[in-house]
Structures are given as structure tokens and as C-alpha cells.
CSV table of C-alpha atoms in Angstrom, one decimal:
chain,number,residue,atom,x,y,z
A,1472,MET,CA,0.0,0.0,0.0
A,1473,ILE,CA,1.2,3.5,-0.8
A,1474,ILE,CA,0.2,6.2,1.7
A,1475,ASN,CA,0.1,9.7,0.2
A,1476,HIS,CA,1.6,11.7,3.0
A,1477,PRO,CA,0.2,15.3,3.1
A,1478,ILE,CA,3.7,16.8,3.4
A,1479,LEU,CA,6.1,14.1,2.0
A,1480,GLY,CA,4.0,12.8,-0.8
A,1481,PRO,CA,3.6,9.1,-1.7
A,1482,ARG,CA,5.3,6.8,0.8
A,1483,ASP,CA,5.4,3.0,1.2
A,1484,SER,CA,3.3,1.8,4.0
A,1485,GLN,CA,6.3,-0.2,5.3
A,1486,GLU,CA,7.7,3.1,6.7
A,1487,PHE,CA,4.6,3.4,9.0
A,1488,VAL,CA,3.5,1.8,12.2
A,1489,TYR,CA,-0.2,1.0,12.4
A,1490,LEU,CA,-2.1,1.8,15.6
A,1491,GLY,CA,-5.8,1.3,14.9
A,1492,ALA,CA,-9.1,3.1,14.6
A,1493,ALA,CA,-8.9,7.0,14.6
A,1494,GLU,CA,-11.7,7.0,17.2
A,1495,MET,CA,-8.9,6.4,19.7
A,1496,MET,CA,-8.0,10.1,19.4
A,1497,ASN,CA,-11.1,10.8,21.4
A,1498,ARG,CA,-9.9,9.7,24.8
A,1499,PRO,CA,-12.3,10.4,27.6
A,1500,ASP,CA,-11.4,13.0,30.1
A,1501,GLY,CA,-9.6,11.2,32.9
A,1502,MET,CA,-10.9,13.6,35.5
A,1503,SER,CA,-14.6,13.0,34.7
A,1504,ALA,CA,-15.1,9.8,32.8
A,1505,GLY,CA,-15.9,6.5,34.6
A,1506,ILE,CA,-14.3,3.1,34.2
A,1507,GLU,CA,-17.0,2.0,31.8
A,1508,GLU,CA,-16.3,4.9,29.4
A,1509,PHE,CA,-12.6,4.2,29.5
A,1510,HIS,CA,-13.2,0.5,28.9
A,1511,GLU,CA,-15.3,1.3,25.9
A,1512,TRP,CA,-12.7,3.6,24.5
A,1513,LEU,CA,-9.7,1.3,25.1
A,1514,TYR,CA,-11.1,-2.1,24.2
A,1515,HIS,CA,-14.1,-1.9,21.9
A,1516,ARG,CA,-14.0,-1.1,18.2
A,1517,ASP,CA,-16.5,-0.7,15.4
A,1518,ASN,CA,-14.2,-2.8,13.1
A,1519,PRO,CA,-16.2,-2.0,9.9
A,1520,ALA,CA,-16.0,-3.8,6.6
A,1521,GLY,CA,-15.6,-0.8,4.2
A,1522,GLU,CA,-14.4,2.7,4.9
A,1523,HIS,CA,-12.2,2.9,8.0
A,1524,ARG,CA,-10.5,5.9,9.5
A,1525,GLU,CA,-7.3,4.8,11.2
A,1526,LEU,CA,-4.1,6.1,12.7
A,1527,TRP,CA,-0.7,5.5,11.1
A,1528,TYR,CA,2.6,6.7,12.6
A,1529,HIS,CA,5.4,7.7,10.1
A,1530,GLU,CA,8.2,6.1,12.3
A,1531,GLN,CA,10.7,5.8,9.5
A,1532,GLY,CA,9.9,9.3,8.2
A,1533,ASP,CA,8.9,12.6,9.7
A,1534,ARG,CA,7.3,10.9,12.8
A,1535,SER,CA,4.0,12.5,12.1
A,1536,TRP,CA,0.7,10.8,13.0
A,1537,LEU,CA,-1.7,10.5,10.1
A,1538,VAL,CA,-5.4,9.8,9.9
A,1539,VAL,CA,-5.8,7.6,6.9
A,1540,THR,CA,-9.2,6.8,5.4
A,1541,ARG,CA,-8.9,3.3,3.9
A,1542,ASN,CA,-11.4,0.7,2.6
A,1543,THR,CA,-10.9,-2.5,4.6
A,1544,LEU,CA,-12.4,-4.6,1.8
A,1545,THR,CA,-10.2,-3.3,-1.1
A,1546,HIS,CA,-7.3,-1.6,0.7
A,1547,GLU,CA,-8.0,1.5,-1.3
A,1548,ILE,CA,-6.9,4.7,0.5
A,1549,SER,CA,-9.2,7.6,-0.2
A,1550,ARG,CA,-7.9,10.3,2.1
A,1551,VAL,CA,-4.8,11.1,4.2
A,1552,GLU,CA,-4.8,13.9,6.8
A,1553,LEU,CA,-2.3,15.0,9.5
A,1554,ALA,CA,-3.7,13.8,12.8
A,1555,ARG,CA,-2.9,17.2,14.3
A,1556,ASP,CA,-5.1,18.9,11.7
A,1557,VAL,CA,-7.9,16.5,12.5
A,1558,ALA,CA,-7.5,17.2,16.2
A,1559,LYS,CA,-7.4,21.0,15.6
A,1560,ALA,CA,-10.6,20.7,13.6
A,1561,MET,CA,-12.2,19.0,16.6
A,1562,GLY,CA,-11.3,22.0,18.7
A,1563,ARG,CA,-8.4,20.3,20.4
A,1564,SER,CA,-5.7,23.0,19.7
A,1565,LYS,CA,-4.1,24.4,22.7
B,304,MET,CA,-23.5,-44.9,6.0
B,305,ARG,CA,-20.6,-46.0,8.1
B,306,TYR,CA,-17.1,-45.7,6.6
B,307,SER,CA,-14.7,-48.5,7.0
B,308,GLY,CA,-12.0,-50.4,5.2
B,309,PHE,CA,-14.5,-53.2,4.3
B,310,ARG,CA,-16.8,-50.6,2.9
B,311,VAL,CA,-14.1,-49.3,0.6
B,312,ILE,CA,-13.3,-52.8,-0.6
B,313,ALA,CA,-17.0,-53.6,-1.1
B,314,GLU,CA,-17.5,-50.4,-3.1
B,315,ALA,CA,-14.4,-51.0,-5.2
B,316,LEU,CA,-15.8,-54.5,-6.2
B,317,THR,CA,-19.2,-53.1,-7.1
B,318,GLY,CA,-18.2,-50.1,-9.2
B,319,HIS,CA,-18.5,-47.5,-6.4
B,320,LYS,CA,-22.2,-47.3,-7.0
B,321,GLY,CA,-23.2,-47.3,-3.3
B,322,TRP,CA,-21.7,-44.0,-2.2
B,323,LYS,CA,-24.3,-41.4,-1.2
B,324,PRO,CA,-24.1,-37.7,-0.7
B,325,VAL,CA,-22.5,-37.1,2.7
B,326,TRP,CA,-25.1,-34.6,3.9
B,327,ARG,CA,-28.6,-33.4,3.0
B,328,ASP,CA,-29.4,-29.9,1.6
B,329,PRO,CA,-32.5,-29.0,3.6
B,330,ALA,CA,-34.7,-25.9,3.3
B,331,PRO,CA,-34.8,-23.9,6.5
B,332,GLN,CA,-37.7,-24.7,8.9
B,333,ALA,CA,-39.7,-22.0,10.5
B,334,GLU,CA,-38.2,-22.5,13.9
B,335,TYR,CA,-35.4,-24.4,15.7
B,336,ASP,CA,-34.3,-24.8,19.3
B,337,TYR,CA,-30.8,-23.9,18.3
B,338,ILE,CA,-29.4,-21.9,15.4
B,339,ILE,CA,-25.6,-21.8,15.0
B,340,VAL,CA,-24.5,-19.0,12.7
B,341,GLY,CA,-21.4,-20.0,10.7
B,342,GLY,CA,-20.8,-23.3,9.0
B,343,GLY,CA,-17.1,-23.4,9.6
B,344,GLY,CA,-15.1,-25.7,11.8
B,345,HIS,CA,-16.3,-24.2,15.1
B,346,GLY,CA,-19.9,-23.9,14.1
B,347,LEU,CA,-20.2,-27.4,12.7
B,348,ALA,CA,-18.4,-28.8,15.8
B,349,THR,CA,-20.8,-27.0,18.0
B,350,ALA,CA,-23.8,-28.4,16.2
B,351,TYR,CA,-22.2,-31.9,16.3
B,352,TYR,CA,-21.5,-31.9,20.0
B,353,LEU,CA,-24.9,-30.3,20.8
B,354,ALA,CA,-26.6,-33.2,19.1
B,355,LYS,CA,-24.2,-36.0,20.2
B,356,GLU,CA,-22.9,-35.1,23.6
B,357,PHE,CA,-25.7,-32.9,25.0
B,358,GLY,CA,-28.6,-34.7,23.4
B,359,GLN,CA,-30.2,-31.6,21.9
B,360,LYS,CA,-32.6,-31.6,19.0
B,361,ARG,CA,-34.0,-29.2,16.4
B,362,ILE,CA,-30.6,-27.7,15.5
B,363,ALA,CA,-29.6,-25.7,12.4
B,364,VAL,CA,-26.3,-24.4,11.1
B,365,ILE,CA,-26.7,-21.3,8.9
B,366,GLU,CA,-23.9,-20.6,6.5
B,367,LYS,CA,-23.5,-17.6,4.2
B,368,GLY,CA,-21.4,-19.4,1.7
B,369,TYR,CA,-20.6,-23.1,1.6
B,370,LEU,CA,-19.6,-25.4,4.5
B,371,GLY,CA,-16.0,-25.1,5.4
B,372,GLY,CA,-15.4,-22.3,2.9
B,373,GLY,CA,-13.8,-19.9,5.4
B,374,ASN,CA,-10.9,-20.1,7.8
B,375,VAL,CA,-11.1,-23.8,8.4
B,376,GLY,CA,-9.9,-24.3,4.9
B,377,ARG,CA,-7.4,-21.4,4.9
B,378,ASN,CA,-5.1,-22.2,7.9
B,379,THR,CA,-1.8,-24.0,8.1
B,380,THR,CA,-3.4,-27.1,9.8
B,381,ILE,CA,-1.3,-27.2,13.0
B,382,ILE,CA,-2.6,-28.6,16.3
B,383,ARG,CA,-0.8,-28.2,19.6
B,384,SER,CA,-1.4,-27.3,23.3
B,385,ASN,CA,1.7,-25.4,24.2
B,386,TYR,CA,0.3,-22.5,26.1
B,387,LEU,CA,1.4,-20.9,29.4
B,388,LEU,CA,-1.5,-19.3,31.1
B,389,ASP,CA,-4.1,-21.0,33.3
B,390,GLY,CA,-7.0,-19.6,31.3
B,391,ASN,CA,-5.6,-21.2,28.1
B,392,GLU,CA,-3.6,-24.3,28.7
B,393,PRO,CA,-6.4,-26.6,30.1
B,394,PHE,CA,-8.6,-25.6,27.2
B,395,TYR,CA,-6.1,-26.3,24.5
B,396,GLU,CA,-5.0,-29.6,26.1
B,397,PHE,CA,-8.7,-30.6,26.2
B,398,SER,CA,-8.8,-29.8,22.5
B,399,LEU,CA,-5.7,-31.9,21.7
B,400,LYS,CA,-7.2,-34.9,23.6
B,401,LEU,CA,-10.3,-34.5,21.5
B,402,TRP,CA,-8.2,-34.4,18.3
B,403,GLU,CA,-6.6,-37.7,19.4
B,404,GLY,CA,-9.9,-39.5,19.4
B,405,LEU,CA,-11.7,-37.4,16.7
B,406,GLU,CA,-11.5,-39.7,13.7
B,407,GLN,CA,-13.0,-42.7,15.6
B,408,ASP,CA,-15.5,-40.4,17.2
B,409,PHE,CA,-17.0,-39.0,14.0
B,410,ASN,CA,-16.0,-41.9,11.7
B,411,TYR,CA,-14.2,-39.8,9.2
B,412,ASN,CA,-10.6,-39.7,8.1
B,413,ALA,CA,-9.2,-36.3,9.1
B,414,MET,CA,-5.6,-37.4,8.7
B,415,VAL,CA,-4.7,-36.4,12.3
B,416,SER,CA,-1.0,-36.7,12.3
B,417,GLN,CA,0.9,-36.2,15.6
B,418,ARG,CA,4.2,-35.5,14.0
B,419,GLY,CA,5.4,-33.2,16.7
B,420,ILE,CA,5.9,-29.4,17.0
B,421,LEU,CA,9.2,-27.8,17.9
B,422,ASN,CA,9.6,-24.2,19.1
B,423,LEU,CA,13.2,-23.0,18.7
B,424,ILE,CA,15.2,-21.3,21.5
B,425,HIS,CA,17.9,-18.7,20.8
B,426,SER,CA,19.0,-17.3,24.1
B,427,ASP,CA,19.2,-18.1,27.9
B,428,ALA,CA,16.2,-15.8,28.6
B,429,GLN,CA,14.1,-17.6,26.0
B,430,ARG,CA,15.2,-21.0,27.4
B,431,ASP,CA,14.0,-19.8,30.9
B,432,ALA,CA,10.6,-18.7,29.4
B,433,PHE,CA,10.2,-21.9,27.4
B,434,THR,CA,11.1,-24.1,30.5
B,435,ARG,CA,8.4,-22.3,32.4
B,436,ARG,CA,5.9,-22.9,29.6
B,437,GLY,CA,6.9,-26.5,29.3
B,438,ASN,CA,6.3,-27.0,33.1
B,439,ALA,CA,2.9,-25.3,32.8
B,440,MET,CA,2.0,-27.7,30.0
B,441,ILE,CA,3.1,-30.7,32.0
B,442,LEU,CA,1.2,-29.5,35.1
B,443,ASN,CA,-2.0,-29.4,32.9
B,444,GLY,CA,-1.5,-32.9,31.6
B,445,ALA,CA,0.1,-32.0,28.3
B,446,ASP,CA,3.6,-33.2,27.2
B,447,ALA,CA,6.6,-31.1,26.8
B,448,ASP,CA,10.3,-31.8,26.1
B,449,LEU,CA,13.1,-29.4,26.5
B,450,LEU,CA,15.7,-30.2,23.8
B,451,ASP,CA,19.3,-29.1,23.5
B,452,ARG,CA,21.1,-28.1,20.3
B,453,GLU,CA,22.5,-31.5,19.6
B,454,GLN,CA,19.1,-33.2,19.9
B,455,ILE,CA,17.7,-30.7,17.4
B,456,ARG,CA,20.7,-31.2,15.1
B,457,ALA,CA,19.8,-34.9,15.1
B,458,MET,CA,16.3,-34.1,14.0
B,459,TYR,CA,16.9,-31.4,11.5
B,460,PRO,CA,20.7,-31.2,10.5
B,461,TRP,CA,20.0,-28.7,7.7
B,462,LEU,CA,18.8,-25.9,10.0
B,463,ASN,CA,21.0,-22.8,10.2
B,464,PHE,CA,22.4,-23.4,13.7
B,465,ASP,CA,24.9,-20.5,13.7
B,466,ASP,CA,22.8,-17.6,12.4
B,467,ALA,CA,24.6,-14.4,13.8
B,468,ARG,CA,21.4,-12.9,15.2
B,469,PHE,CA,19.4,-16.0,16.3
B,470,PRO,CA,21.7,-19.0,16.7
B,471,ILE,CA,19.7,-22.2,17.6
B,472,LYS,CA,20.4,-23.0,21.3
B,473,GLY,CA,17.7,-25.5,21.9
B,474,GLY,CA,14.0,-26.0,21.6
B,475,LEU,CA,10.7,-26.9,23.3
B,476,ALA,CA,9.0,-29.9,21.7
B,477,GLN,CA,5.5,-31.1,22.0
B,478,ARG,CA,5.5,-34.5,20.4
B,479,ARG,CA,1.7,-34.9,20.5
B,480,GLY,CA,1.3,-31.8,18.4
B,481,GLY,CA,1.0,-32.1,14.7
B,482,THR,CA,-1.1,-31.4,11.7
B,483,VAL,CA,-4.7,-32.3,10.5
B,484,ARG,CA,-6.3,-32.4,7.1
B,485,HIS,CA,-8.3,-29.2,7.7
B,486,ASP,CA,-11.1,-29.5,5.2
B,487,ALA,CA,-11.8,-33.0,6.4
B,488,VAL,CA,-12.4,-31.6,9.9
B,489,ALA,CA,-15.3,-29.5,8.5
B,490,TRP,CA,-16.6,-32.4,6.4
B,491,GLY,CA,-16.4,-34.9,9.3
B,492,TYR,CA,-18.2,-32.6,11.7
B,493,ALA,CA,-20.8,-31.7,9.0
B,494,ARG,CA,-21.5,-35.4,8.2
B,495,GLY,CA,-21.7,-36.3,11.9
B,496,ALA,CA,-24.1,-33.4,12.6
B,497,ASP,CA,-26.3,-34.1,9.6
B,498,SER,CA,-26.6,-37.8,10.4
B,499,ARG,CA,-27.9,-36.7,13.9
B,500,GLY,CA,-30.6,-34.6,12.3
B,501,VAL,CA,-28.9,-31.2,12.3
B,502,ASP,CA,-30.1,-29.1,9.3
B,503,LEU,CA,-27.0,-27.6,7.5
B,504,ILE,CA,-28.4,-24.6,5.6
B,505,GLN,CA,-25.9,-23.2,3.1
B,506,ASN,CA,-26.1,-20.0,1.0
B,507,CYS,CA,-28.1,-18.4,3.7
B,508,GLU,CA,-26.7,-15.1,5.0
B,509,VAL,CA,-27.8,-13.6,8.4
B,510,THR,CA,-29.0,-10.1,7.6
B,511,GLY,CA,-30.4,-9.2,11.0
B,512,MET,CA,-31.4,-10.4,14.4
B,513,ARG,CA,-34.9,-10.2,15.9
B,514,ILE,CA,-34.6,-9.1,19.5
B,515,GLU,CA,-37.5,-8.1,21.7
B,516,ASN,CA,-37.4,-7.2,25.4
B,517,GLY,CA,-33.7,-8.2,25.5
B,518,LYS,CA,-34.4,-11.7,24.2
B,519,ILE,CA,-33.5,-13.3,20.9
B,520,LEU,CA,-36.4,-14.5,18.8
B,521,GLY,CA,-34.5,-15.6,15.7
B,522,VAL,CA,-32.5,-14.4,12.8
B,523,GLU,CA,-33.4,-12.6,9.6
B,524,THR,CA,-31.7,-14.2,6.7
B,525,SER,CA,-31.4,-14.0,2.9
B,526,ARG,CA,-33.9,-17.0,2.9
B,527,GLY,CA,-36.4,-15.4,5.3
B,528,PHE,CA,-36.9,-15.2,9.0
B,529,ILE,CA,-35.9,-18.3,11.0
B,530,GLY,CA,-37.0,-18.5,14.6
B,531,ALA,CA,-34.9,-19.9,17.4
B,532,LYS,CA,-34.9,-20.3,21.2
B,533,LYS,CA,-31.1,-19.9,21.3
B,534,VAL,CA,-28.7,-18.5,18.7
B,535,GLY,CA,-24.9,-19.1,18.8
B,536,VAL,CA,-22.6,-17.0,16.6
B,537,ALA,CA,-19.3,-18.7,15.5
B,538,VAL,CA,-18.1,-16.6,12.6
B,539,ALA,CA,-14.6,-15.6,13.6
B,540,GLY,CA,-13.2,-13.2,11.1
B,541,SER,CA,-16.6,-11.5,10.6
B,542,SER,CA,-17.7,-11.4,14.3
B,543,SER,CA,-17.9,-7.6,14.4
B,544,ARG,CA,-20.2,-7.5,11.4
B,545,VAL,CA,-22.6,-10.2,12.6
B,546,MET,CA,-22.7,-9.1,16.2
B,547,ALA,CA,-23.4,-5.5,15.0
B,548,HIS,CA,-26.9,-6.9,14.1
B,549,ALA,CA,-27.4,-7.3,17.9
B,550,GLY,CA,-26.1,-3.8,18.5
B,551,MET,CA,-22.8,-5.0,20.0
B,552,ARG,CA,-19.3,-3.6,19.7
B,553,LEU,CA,-16.6,-6.2,20.3
B,554,PRO,CA,-13.0,-6.0,21.6
B,555,ILE,CA,-11.9,-7.3,18.2
B,556,GLU,CA,-10.2,-6.0,15.1
B,557,SER,CA,-10.2,-8.1,11.8
B,558,HIS,CA,-6.8,-8.7,10.4
B,559,VAL,CA,-5.3,-10.8,7.6
B,560,LEU,CA,-2.8,-13.6,8.1
B,561,GLN,CA,-1.1,-14.9,5.0
B,562,ALA,CA,0.0,-18.5,4.3
B,563,PHE,CA,2.3,-20.0,1.8
B,564,VAL,CA,3.0,-23.3,0.0
B,565,SER,CA,6.1,-24.2,-2.0
B,566,GLU,CA,6.2,-26.6,-4.9
B,567,GLY,CA,6.2,-30.3,-3.9
B,568,LEU,CA,9.6,-31.5,-2.6
B,569,LYS,CA,10.9,-34.8,-1.3
B,570,PRO,CA,10.4,-35.5,2.4
B,571,LEU,CA,12.4,-32.9,4.4
B,572,ILE,CA,10.5,-31.9,7.5
B,573,ASP,CA,8.6,-34.6,9.4
B,574,GLY,CA,7.2,-32.3,12.1
B,575,VAL,CA,6.4,-28.6,12.6
B,576,ILE,CA,9.1,-26.1,13.3
B,577,THR,CA,8.4,-22.6,14.7
B,578,PHE,CA,11.0,-19.8,14.5
B,579,GLY,CA,9.1,-17.2,16.6
B,580,ALA,CA,12.1,-14.8,16.8
B,581,GLY,CA,12.2,-14.7,13.0
B,582,HIS,CA,8.4,-14.6,12.5
B,583,PHE,CA,8.4,-17.9,10.5
B,584,TYR,CA,7.0,-21.4,11.0
B,585,VAL,CA,7.0,-24.4,8.6
B,586,SER,CA,5.8,-27.9,8.1
B,587,GLN,CA,5.6,-30.2,5.1
B,588,SER,CA,2.3,-31.4,3.7
B,589,ASP,CA,1.8,-35.1,2.7
B,590,LYS,CA,1.9,-33.9,-1.0
B,591,GLY,CA,5.4,-32.5,-0.3
B,592,GLY,CA,4.8,-28.8,-0.3
B,593,LEU,CA,6.4,-26.7,2.4
B,594,VAL,CA,3.5,-25.0,4.3
B,595,PHE,CA,4.7,-21.9,6.0
B,596,GLY,CA,3.7,-18.6,7.4
B,597,GLY,CA,4.7,-15.7,9.7
B,598,ASP,CA,3.1,-12.6,11.1
B,599,ILE,CA,-0.2,-10.9,10.4
B,600,ASP,CA,-0.1,-7.9,8.0
B,601,GLY,CA,-1.0,-5.7,10.9
B,602,TYR,CA,-3.8,-3.4,9.7
B,603,ASN,CA,-7.6,-3.8,9.8
B,604,THR,CA,-8.8,-5.7,6.8
B,605,TYR,CA,-11.6,-8.0,5.6
B,606,ALA,CA,-9.8,-8.7,2.2
B,607,GLN,CA,-8.7,-12.4,2.1
B,608,ARG,CA,-5.3,-11.3,0.7
B,609,GLY,CA,-2.3,-9.5,2.1
B,610,ASN,CA,0.4,-7.3,0.8
B,611,LEU,CA,3.9,-8.0,-0.4
B,612,PRO,CA,6.0,-6.6,2.5
B,613,VAL,CA,4.8,-9.4,4.7
B,614,ILE,CA,5.6,-12.0,2.0
B,615,GLU,CA,9.2,-10.5,1.9
B,616,ASP,CA,9.4,-10.7,5.7
B,617,VAL,CA,8.3,-14.3,5.9
B,618,ALA,CA,10.7,-15.2,3.1
B,619,GLU,CA,13.6,-13.6,5.0
B,620,GLY,CA,12.7,-15.5,8.1
B,621,GLY,CA,12.7,-18.7,6.1
B,622,MET,CA,16.1,-18.0,4.6
B,623,ALA,CA,17.5,-17.2,8.0
B,624,LEU,CA,16.3,-20.5,9.4
B,625,MET,CA,16.7,-22.9,6.5
B,626,PRO,CA,18.8,-21.5,3.7
B,627,ALA,CA,17.9,-24.5,1.5
B,628,ILE,CA,14.4,-23.0,1.2
B,629,GLY,CA,15.9,-20.4,-1.2
B,630,ARG,CA,16.0,-23.1,-3.9
B,631,ALA,CA,12.3,-23.9,-3.6
B,632,ARG,CA,9.7,-22.0,-5.6
B,633,LEU,CA,6.7,-20.5,-4.0
B,634,LEU,CA,3.6,-22.0,-5.4
B,635,ARG,CA,0.7,-20.2,-3.8
B,636,THR,CA,0.0,-17.6,-1.2
B,637,TRP,CA,-3.4,-16.7,0.3
B,638,GLY,CA,-4.8,-14.9,3.3
B,639,GLY,CA,-7.5,-15.5,5.9
B,640,VAL,CA,-9.3,-12.9,7.9
B,641,MET,CA,-9.3,-13.4,11.6
B,642,ASP,CA,-10.7,-11.9,14.8
B,643,MET,CA,-7.7,-10.3,16.6
B,644,SER,CA,-8.8,-9.7,20.1
B,645,MET,CA,-7.4,-7.2,22.6
B,646,ASP,CA,-5.4,-9.8,24.5
B,647,GLY,CA,-4.8,-12.4,21.9
B,648,SER,CA,-7.3,-14.9,23.5
B,649,PRO,CA,-10.7,-16.0,22.4
B,650,PHE,CA,-14.3,-15.6,23.7
B,651,ILE,CA,-16.9,-18.3,24.4
B,652,ASP,CA,-19.6,-16.4,26.3
B,653,LYS,CA,-23.2,-15.3,26.8
B,654,THR,CA,-24.1,-11.9,25.6
B,655,PRO,CA,-26.3,-9.2,27.2
B,656,VAL,CA,-29.1,-10.5,24.9
B,657,ASP,CA,-31.0,-13.4,26.4
B,658,GLY,CA,-30.5,-16.5,24.3
B,659,LEU,CA,-27.7,-15.1,22.2
B,660,TYR,CA,-24.2,-16.6,22.6
B,661,PHE,CA,-20.9,-15.6,21.1
B,662,ASN,CA,-17.8,-17.6,20.0
B,663,GLY,CA,-15.0,-15.7,18.4
B,664,GLY,CA,-11.8,-13.8,18.8
B,665,TRP,CA,-9.6,-16.8,17.9
B,666,CYS,CA,-6.8,-14.7,16.5
B,667,TYR,CA,-4.6,-17.0,14.4
B,668,GLY,CA,-5.1,-20.0,16.8
B,669,GLY,CA,-8.6,-21.1,15.9
B,670,PHE,CA,-7.9,-24.2,14.0
B,671,LYS,CA,-6.3,-26.2,16.8
B,672,ALA,CA,-9.1,-25.1,19.1
B,673,THR,CA,-11.9,-26.4,16.8
B,674,PRO,CA,-13.0,-29.6,18.8
B,675,ALA,CA,-12.8,-27.9,22.3
B,676,SER,CA,-14.4,-24.7,21.0
B,677,GLY,CA,-17.3,-26.7,19.6
B,678,TRP,CA,-17.6,-28.8,22.7
B,679,CYS,CA,-17.4,-25.8,25.1
B,680,PHE,CA,-19.8,-23.7,23.1
B,681,ALA,CA,-22.3,-26.5,22.9
B,682,HIS,CA,-21.9,-26.9,26.7
B,683,LEU,CA,-22.5,-23.2,27.3
B,684,MET,CA,-25.6,-23.1,25.0
B,685,ALA,CA,-27.2,-26.4,26.3
B,686,LYS,CA,-26.5,-25.8,30.0
B,687,ASP,CA,-26.2,-22.0,30.2
B,688,ALA,CA,-23.0,-22.5,32.2
B,689,PRO,CA,-19.4,-22.5,30.9
B,690,HIS,CA,-17.5,-25.7,30.5
B,691,LYS,CA,-14.8,-25.9,33.2
B,692,VAL,CA,-11.9,-25.4,30.8
B,693,ALA,CA,-13.5,-22.3,29.2
B,694,THR,CA,-14.5,-20.2,32.2
B,695,ALA,CA,-12.0,-17.5,31.4
B,696,TYR,CA,-13.1,-16.6,27.9
B,697,ARG,CA,-15.5,-13.9,29.0
B,698,LEU,CA,-16.4,-10.8,27.0
B,699,ASP,CA,-16.2,-8.6,30.2
B,700,ARG,CA,-12.7,-9.7,31.1
B,701,PHE,CA,-11.1,-6.4,30.1
B,702,LEU,CA,-13.5,-4.5,32.3
B,703,LYS,CA,-12.6,-6.8,35.2
B,704,GLY,CA,-8.9,-6.7,34.6
B,705,LYS,CA,-8.7,-10.5,33.8
B,706,MET,CA,-7.0,-10.4,30.5
B,707,ILE,CA,-5.4,-13.6,29.2
B,708,ASP,CA,-2.4,-12.0,27.5
B,709,GLU,CA,0.1,-14.8,26.5
B,710,LYS,CA,2.4,-12.3,24.9
B,711,GLY,CA,1.9,-9.4,27.3
B,712,GLN,CA,1.3,-6.9,24.5
B,713,GLY,CA,-1.7,-5.1,26.0
B,714,ALA,CA,-4.7,-3.8,24.0
B,715,GLN,CA,-2.9,-3.8,20.7
B,716,PRO,CA,-4.4,-6.5,18.5
B,717,ASN,CA,-1.8,-6.3,15.7
B,718,LEU,CA,1.0,-7.1,18.1
B,719,HIS,CA,-0.4,-10.4,19.5
């Protein structure tokens, strides 16, 4: 698979480390969330067949985190974003 | 029809006119006591043991495609019970004991071959860990032998003993481990279940579940609604998709594991060799092909095919362990989709829905578990209580801090 890095252009997926679903960016607030909410966040996944937003880390590159939208039935990648841009769009910039 | 040597001779002398189809092709009835979703190894074994060991009736297996068309026919056929943890080892040893009597039990030749499995050791630390695992196996009634370098050299003189990174220092052998003709396992269980009145319904996809007041009433399928008192789902690889019909999210990601077969070669490997440090394991089929594999690809996928980097990685592992493999040509590669759970261990449990049961999360170890998985799932469904060797495979074990993490990797399915 070739991942079209927003800054570095097309890169081989071997340069990346895969973490999992991008929903993991939405970690519950540790000061207010209960154990059930943390359990749901850490262990449960939608695991869809089809379009999947997921986190890839460019370990052998610029060490950026990417949010890749990829089809789990065809491996086709339709969108690649910097995870920091996704987080900022969710109002997480500080 | 009972199979035997006499039967083969009698049929040979009469032109093979007496063989009958091995199972019926029934239309679904309106309602059953038990519906098993998934006509693979685990689902068929569950139906077989429900009928045979637990005396249950009115059972159906519903399969989207054809019987045994999924992972039971895509694995590398290895059976073993070489686990460390208390939640696992008794279960897998129960499974290995069932394998040992399976062919007599279901009167079908599954070519169970206890040719032995060998895990290679490359360092003192690994020897300590394997010694501990071997002791855990023996404590649970399994067999384990710690071998030194010279004993392994006597078995496999052509291994690369002096690799710079992973020199072979010894190994942990389980001589009762081995291989099984995997398709025949599905066929044997299917035939055994069918002959006990189980309806095996193929080309019938579950498209929904009818649940009212927290109780399952049946399943919606591509061939209409089928009612059931109890529904068991055994569809590892697609568990998240099917259980989504019941509104459940699972601690599972679907990943692909690739497998490989070389061209047919003369007898070279009489057992199974695993080179865990190099992400490579190998055996030789009765046809002569080297059957080997390595790691999962590592990203979520439902495609039954992997990518080239893993093929390269597996080939490198093979070359490091047995340089002679470089002269063999790769004949086929394929992939199977598996449930990778959050701790690398499976689930056999009730769900929050009354009458709905779940069996899945087998990671890449489902094949060897087939008999025990079927037996324990049948036990759970028939008695509403877990079998004593499967009490730890609960869906809520992460919430309760009772993970069964053989590798100690944490909630990272692609690292198990």
C-alpha cells in the first residue's frame, strides 16, 4: 500500500506503524469519565467492513501521526490527513 | 452410511455405486431450538456436540457461503497445546485430547498426524521462558520436552544453527502436536451433525437479528426469518459484522494472516518447526509442499489477501532458518481474515441479549481449538454455564482486569 503523506508525498506503508481506529484520538477526560467509558474507548472497536479511519505513525519518516481513510475490503486509500489537523478541527488545539 | 476399510473394498468391487451424498441440503424450517450462525469448523463442531454429547434436537447451522469455505480451509493445519496461562492451557489440552480421538468419534478420516511441533530457542532468557511454559504444560496434563542443540541437530541437521542474530540453542518440543487435514475436519463434523438430524443450511446469510425485550427470537436471513430459542454465533473473522446486528461492539479487530505453499519437494520436515524470533514457521504437507507462514499484516482488513512486505518478511525468516528454502519456488499464497482480540485470546460467552451466545476472537489460533471450541460452546448453550476449561473466555474480562495475554502486549491486536 502507498500512503500519500500530506507533506512528504507518496510513501510505502512499510515506513509506517499502524495503531488502529482513529476514534482512539477521542480519549475520555480522565478527570470526569468513569471506568465503563474508558473500557469502551480502550477495548471496543467498530471494526467496519468498508471505509475505516485509522491512525498510522510515520516512524521511518517525519514521525508525524496521520489519519488515513482506507477501505478494509479493497485496501484503497481515499484520504490522508495529518492527525494534528484532525485534532485541531475538533477544537483540540491548545 | 458408516465408513470402514471393508466398505471401501466392497464399493471397489461393485463399481463405487453405493456412495451417497454425505449430507442433505434441507430448506430452513420456520423455527429451531438452536441456530448456529457460521458453517465453519467451530460452528459445525458446536452443532455436532450439541446433538451427540448434549442430546439436543432441532438444531440448524446457517452458513452464508458453503460449508468449510472460510478459515477452516485457509489455515496451516497445525494442532498443539503449548500455552502458558491458566485460562488457556487446560482448554487447548482438552482440544488436543479430542483431536486424538476425533476420527474414531466422527467416523471420518481427518488425517490427524501427531508428528510433533518444535519451538526454537535462541537465548538463555528464552530458554527460561520456554522451560516455564513446558512446566505449565506438564502441570496441565500435556507433554513437553526441552531439547538441547545436539538433539535438534539430530532431527533437522540442515537448519542454520549458527545464524549471527538467532543461533539455535535448543527447543521446546510437544511431540503430541502435529497437523490435520483441515477440510476433512469441517466435512467430518458436518457429516456427523447431519446424520444426527442437524439441518445444514448453506447459501443463507444472516442479515439481522430479531430481538424483543432483551431476548433473541430468531435471525433474519437472505432466505427469510428463522425463529430460534437460542442463537450461537461462530463466525470468527466476521464477528464484528454479525454481532453488530445485535447492537454489540466487540473487543476485536479483523486482520489478515497470509499463508504459503512451496512446490512439492521430497520429504524434508517430518514435524512442525516454529522460529518465533524470526516470524516464521514451517511444516511439510503429505503432498510434499512446504507449508509456512509468519506474522499478520497488521492493519484492519476484511480482504482475504495480504500485501507484499509481509511476504518478503516471511521469506527472509525462512532464509535465515533454513537457507535451503531459497531453492524452492513459492507455489501459492493466500490470506485468511481473523478476529484479533485485545489480549490475543478468544471468547466463548453469553451476551447481554438473552439466548444469544458468542464464540470468536480466535486470532490465528482457531484451527487447533476447533474440537474444544465446539464442545465448550455446545456446553454453554445447552446448560447456560461455561465448561470448566472455558471459564476465562468472558467478554467482560477487560473491564474486570482479567485479560489472558500470553504475549503481554496489551490492548494492541496487531502485536499479538
